[in-house]
Amino acid sequence: MSFSNTAGQVIRCKAAVAWEARKPLVIAEVEVAPPQAMDVRLKILFTSLCHTDVYFWEAKGQTPLFPCIFGREAGGIVERVGEGVTDLKPGDHVLPVFTRECKECRHCKSEESNMCDLLRINTDRGMMLNDGKSRFSINGQPIYHFVGTSTFSEYTVVHVGCVAKINPAAPLKKVCVLSCGISTGLGATLNVAKPRKGSAVAIFGLGSVGLAAAQGARITGASRIIGVDMNAKRFDEAKKFGVTKFVNPKDLDKPVQEVIAKMTGGGVDLCVECTGSINAMISAFKCVHDGWGIAVLVGVPNKDDAFKTHPMNILSERTLKGTFFGNYNPRSDLPFVVERYMNKELELEKFITHEVPFSEINKAFEFMLKGDGLRCIIRMDA
């Protein structure tokens, strides 16, 4: 793919613009400015709808910013790089990622964290980091960026710290789902919970993130994987990802943590919570075994929620952890996650249940709002 005619130029292309909360996105022609220092301009080939896109589209996030171009799961090709970008070039196959890695700060150099100091996610910013300006506009009106990615556009501009260069043989249509939810769930299990062979694991929430967490538990050899969800229709799908037992809190006459404790002789070894419900978070923590149990919180709660539990739940040697993007550093780690897929250690096809052309992107929102399927791939060339 050649980009020789676009150097230094504004690109006019189609983007799905959210003009206000809860209203259908509008396909419009936008102007995408050339990349500035440490920027990378990408041609997006495939994108996917993440639950977080819907969360902020519904204005449940910290500070709603409109008009905005959402999108944070995608695969594309580098079209142009800005000054100071040395590890990417036009034609590279990449995954844009909402979290960042500068590779220089204390967090990036730590083996324990991926919370980059320089580029830490800021959902209130809506502009590029280096100059505080948007690279998107319509008739001179700036359009807000979303968490540094804005992949619901045929072209987007991101900071180099948000770009993972991957194997060009990897099918972007499939591995694009690794740039957010699937990696988050997988990493929550593999990098944070770290189950041992034979462990008993509970997964709260059996959407894409939870099923990725279940797949991680299966990869490590967990003997029991208990799925917790209030939608009974999800169990058959969950079995394909390794879930061995299904618990629906709506069918119980006692708290779900008490039922799981009875099922497992005192509690599971590990629990990964993927719903964002504050009540589910508390139950997930209470359902792990005292003495060694670890609960990992993945889901994003509402902004006014508060986690409350009695100190004895911690003093009894249960551990509560949180994770951001599964503790993966995007530039350093994501290429290796892609290789796990290429080596057939990781299944992605089962997550992709729908596919629509870019012109029908609002159907992807309808699928997610109805709980219909898992990931919907959006083809940008159609």
PDB file of C-alpha atoms in Angstrom, residues 71-179:
ATOM      1  CA  GLY A  71     -13.132   3.784  18.718  1.00  0.00           C
ATOM      2  CA  ARG A  72     -10.262   2.041  20.487  1.00  0.00           C
ATOM      3  CA  GLU A  73      -9.976  -1.466  19.042  1.00  0.00           C
ATOM      4  CA  ALA A  74      -8.465  -1.525  15.582  1.00  0.00           C
ATOM      5  CA  GLY A  75      -5.837  -2.723  13.175  1.00  0.00           C
ATOM      6  CA  GLY A  76      -4.202  -0.564  10.568  1.00  0.00           C
ATOM      7  CA  ILE A  77      -1.135   0.525   8.643  1.00  0.00           C
ATOM      8  CA  VAL A  78       1.226   3.423   9.332  1.00  0.00           C
ATOM      9  CA  GLU A  79       0.647   6.107   6.691  1.00  0.00           C
ATOM     10  CA  ARG A  80       3.017   8.794   7.990  1.00  0.00           C
ATOM     11  CA  VAL A  81       5.146   9.481  11.062  1.00  0.00           C
ATOM     12  CA  GLY A  82       5.947  12.783  12.725  1.00  0.00           C
ATOM     13  CA  GLU A  83       9.233  14.229  13.841  1.00  0.00           C
ATOM     14  CA  GLY A  84      11.019  12.157  16.482  1.00  0.00           C
ATOM     15  CA  VAL A  85       9.347   8.840  15.612  1.00  0.00           C
ATOM     16  CA  THR A  86      12.145   6.377  14.918  1.00  0.00           C
ATOM     17  CA  ASP A  87      10.727   2.889  15.483  1.00  0.00           C
ATOM     18  CA  LEU A  88       7.871   3.054  12.963  1.00  0.00           C
ATOM     19  CA  LYS A  89       7.723   3.717   9.240  1.00  0.00           C
ATOM     20  CA  PRO A  90       5.014   3.927   6.568  1.00  0.00           C
ATOM     21  CA  GLY A  91       3.665   0.490   5.729  1.00  0.00           C
ATOM     22  CA  ASP A  92       4.142  -1.046   9.182  1.00  0.00           C
ATOM     23  CA  HIS A  93       1.195  -3.107  10.445  1.00  0.00           C
ATOM     24  CA  VAL A  94       0.074  -1.883  13.843  1.00  0.00           C
ATOM     25  CA  LEU A  95      -2.530  -1.988  16.582  1.00  0.00           C
ATOM     26  CA  PRO A  96      -3.426   1.380  18.135  1.00  0.00           C
ATOM     27  CA  VAL A  97      -3.939   1.023  21.884  1.00  0.00           C
ATOM     28  CA  PHE A  98      -5.717   3.297  24.354  1.00  0.00           C
ATOM     29  CA  THR A  99      -3.027   2.828  26.987  1.00  0.00           C
ATOM     30  CA  ARG A 100       0.497   4.055  26.397  1.00  0.00           C
ATOM     31  CA  GLU A 101       4.151   3.202  26.832  1.00  0.00           C
ATOM     32  CA  CYS A 102       6.823   5.892  26.632  1.00  0.00           C
ATOM     33  CA  LYS A 103       9.501   3.335  27.622  1.00  0.00           C
ATOM     34  CA  GLU A 104      11.321   5.945  29.699  1.00  0.00           C
ATOM     35  CA  CYS A 105       9.326   6.647  32.878  1.00  0.00           C
ATOM     36  CA  ARG A 106       9.532   4.746  36.149  1.00  0.00           C
ATOM     37  CA  HIS A 107       6.348   2.817  35.411  1.00  0.00           C
ATOM     38  CA  CYS A 108       7.446   1.760  31.939  1.00  0.00           C
ATOM     39  CA  LYS A 109      10.773   0.532  33.292  1.00  0.00           C
ATOM     40  CA  SER A 110       9.070  -1.427  36.066  1.00  0.00           C
ATOM     41  CA  GLU A 111       8.194  -5.084  35.559  1.00  0.00           C
ATOM     42  CA  GLU A 112       5.156  -4.590  37.785  1.00  0.00           C
ATOM     43  CA  SER A 113       3.289  -1.762  36.070  1.00  0.00           C
ATOM     44  CA  ASN A 114       2.008  -0.440  32.761  1.00  0.00           C
ATOM     45  CA  MET A 115       0.742   2.887  34.135  1.00  0.00           C
ATOM     46  CA  CYS A 116       2.929   5.149  31.997  1.00  0.00           C
ATOM     47  CA  ASP A 117       3.571   8.491  33.736  1.00  0.00           C
ATOM     48  CA  LEU A 118       4.063  10.578  30.615  1.00  0.00           C
ATOM     49  CA  LEU A 119       1.189   9.205  28.578  1.00  0.00           C
ATOM     50  CA  ARG A 120      -1.295   8.032  31.196  1.00  0.00           C
ATOM     51  CA  ILE A 121      -4.826   7.825  29.840  1.00  0.00           C
ATOM     52  CA  ASN A 122      -6.943  10.929  30.367  1.00  0.00           C
ATOM     53  CA  THR A 123     -10.527  10.617  29.175  1.00  0.00           C
ATOM     54  CA  ASP A 124     -11.096  14.332  29.788  1.00  0.00           C
ATOM     55  CA  ARG A 125      -8.362  15.528  27.426  1.00  0.00           C
ATOM     56  CA  GLY A 126      -9.847  15.010  23.962  1.00  0.00           C
ATOM     57  CA  MET A 127      -6.776  16.548  22.305  1.00  0.00           C
ATOM     58  CA  MET A 128      -3.272  15.458  21.350  1.00  0.00           C
ATOM     59  CA  LEU A 129      -0.769  15.451  24.176  1.00  0.00           C
ATOM     60  CA  ASN A 130       2.120  17.374  22.642  1.00  0.00           C
ATOM     61  CA  ASP A 131       0.278  20.548  21.589  1.00  0.00           C
ATOM     62  CA  GLY A 132      -3.228  20.315  23.057  1.00  0.00           C
ATOM     63  CA  LYS A 133      -4.845  20.432  19.615  1.00  0.00           C
ATOM     64  CA  SER A 134      -7.106  18.073  17.704  1.00  0.00           C
ATOM     65  CA  ARG A 135      -5.998  16.495  14.436  1.00  0.00           C
ATOM     66  CA  PHE A 136      -9.650  16.148  13.361  1.00  0.00           C
ATOM     67  CA  SER A 137     -11.895  18.904  12.054  1.00  0.00           C
ATOM     68  CA  ILE A 138     -15.047  19.474  10.011  1.00  0.00           C
ATOM     69  CA  ASN A 139     -15.268  22.825   8.230  1.00  0.00           C
ATOM     70  CA  GLY A 140     -12.810  24.261  10.695  1.00  0.00           C
ATOM     71  CA  GLN A 141     -14.578  22.911  13.797  1.00  0.00           C
ATOM     72  CA  PRO A 142     -12.290  20.713  15.927  1.00  0.00           C
ATOM     73  CA  ILE A 143     -13.583  17.225  16.714  1.00  0.00           C
ATOM     74  CA  TYR A 144     -12.473  15.630  19.967  1.00  0.00           C
ATOM     75  CA  HIS A 145     -10.207  12.599  20.074  1.00  0.00           C
ATOM     76  CA  PHE A 146     -11.172   9.658  22.307  1.00  0.00           C
ATOM     77  CA  VAL A 147      -8.564   8.145  24.664  1.00  0.00           C
ATOM     78  CA  GLY A 148      -5.875   8.871  22.116  1.00  0.00           C
ATOM     79  CA  THR A 149      -7.078   6.413  19.450  1.00  0.00           C
ATOM     80  CA  SER A 150     -10.324   7.469  17.669  1.00  0.00           C
ATOM     81  CA  THR A 151     -10.419   4.484  15.344  1.00  0.00           C
ATOM     82  CA  PHE A 152     -13.918   5.121  13.970  1.00  0.00           C
ATOM     83  CA  SER A 153     -12.230   7.056  11.186  1.00  0.00           C
ATOM     84  CA  GLU A 154     -10.584   5.875   7.984  1.00  0.00           C
ATOM     85  CA  TYR A 155      -7.481   7.760   9.136  1.00  0.00           C
ATOM     86  CA  THR A 156      -6.500   8.702  12.658  1.00  0.00           C
ATOM     87  CA  VAL A 157      -3.550  10.325  14.415  1.00  0.00           C
ATOM     88  CA  VAL A 158      -2.152   8.855  17.625  1.00  0.00           C
ATOM     89  CA  HIS A 159       0.902   9.324  19.820  1.00  0.00           C
ATOM     90  CA  VAL A 160       3.698   6.897  19.001  1.00  0.00           C
ATOM     91  CA  GLY A 161       3.442   5.543  22.546  1.00  0.00           C
ATOM     92  CA  CYS A 162      -0.004   4.160  21.666  1.00  0.00           C
ATOM     93  CA  VAL A 163       1.125   2.117  18.670  1.00  0.00           C
ATOM     94  CA  ALA A 164       2.165  -1.546  18.792  1.00  0.00           C
ATOM     95  CA  LYS A 165       4.029  -2.747  15.702  1.00  0.00           C
ATOM     96  CA  ILE A 166       3.050  -6.340  14.914  1.00  0.00           C
ATOM     97  CA  ASN A 167       3.845  -9.208  12.601  1.00  0.00           C
ATOM     98  CA  PRO A 168       2.672  -8.150   9.096  1.00  0.00           C
ATOM     99  CA  ALA A 169       1.495 -11.715   8.484  1.00  0.00           C
ATOM    100  CA  ALA A 170      -1.079 -11.448  11.279  1.00  0.00           C
ATOM    101  CA  PRO A 171      -4.629 -10.909   9.940  1.00  0.00           C
ATOM    102  CA  LEU A 172      -5.649  -7.429  11.082  1.00  0.00           C
ATOM    103  CA  LYS A 173      -9.309  -8.383  10.797  1.00  0.00           C
ATOM    104  CA  LYS A 174      -8.839 -10.809  13.687  1.00  0.00           C
ATOM    105  CA  VAL A 175      -5.985  -9.457  15.810  1.00  0.00           C
ATOM    106  CA  CYS A 176      -7.562  -5.978  15.960  1.00  0.00           C
ATOM    107  CA  VAL A 177      -9.663  -7.241  18.885  1.00  0.00           C
ATOM    108  CA  LEU A 178      -6.449  -7.574  20.914  1.00  0.00           C
ATOM    109  CA  SER A 179      -6.028  -3.816  21.185  1.00  0.00           C
TER     110      SER A 179
END
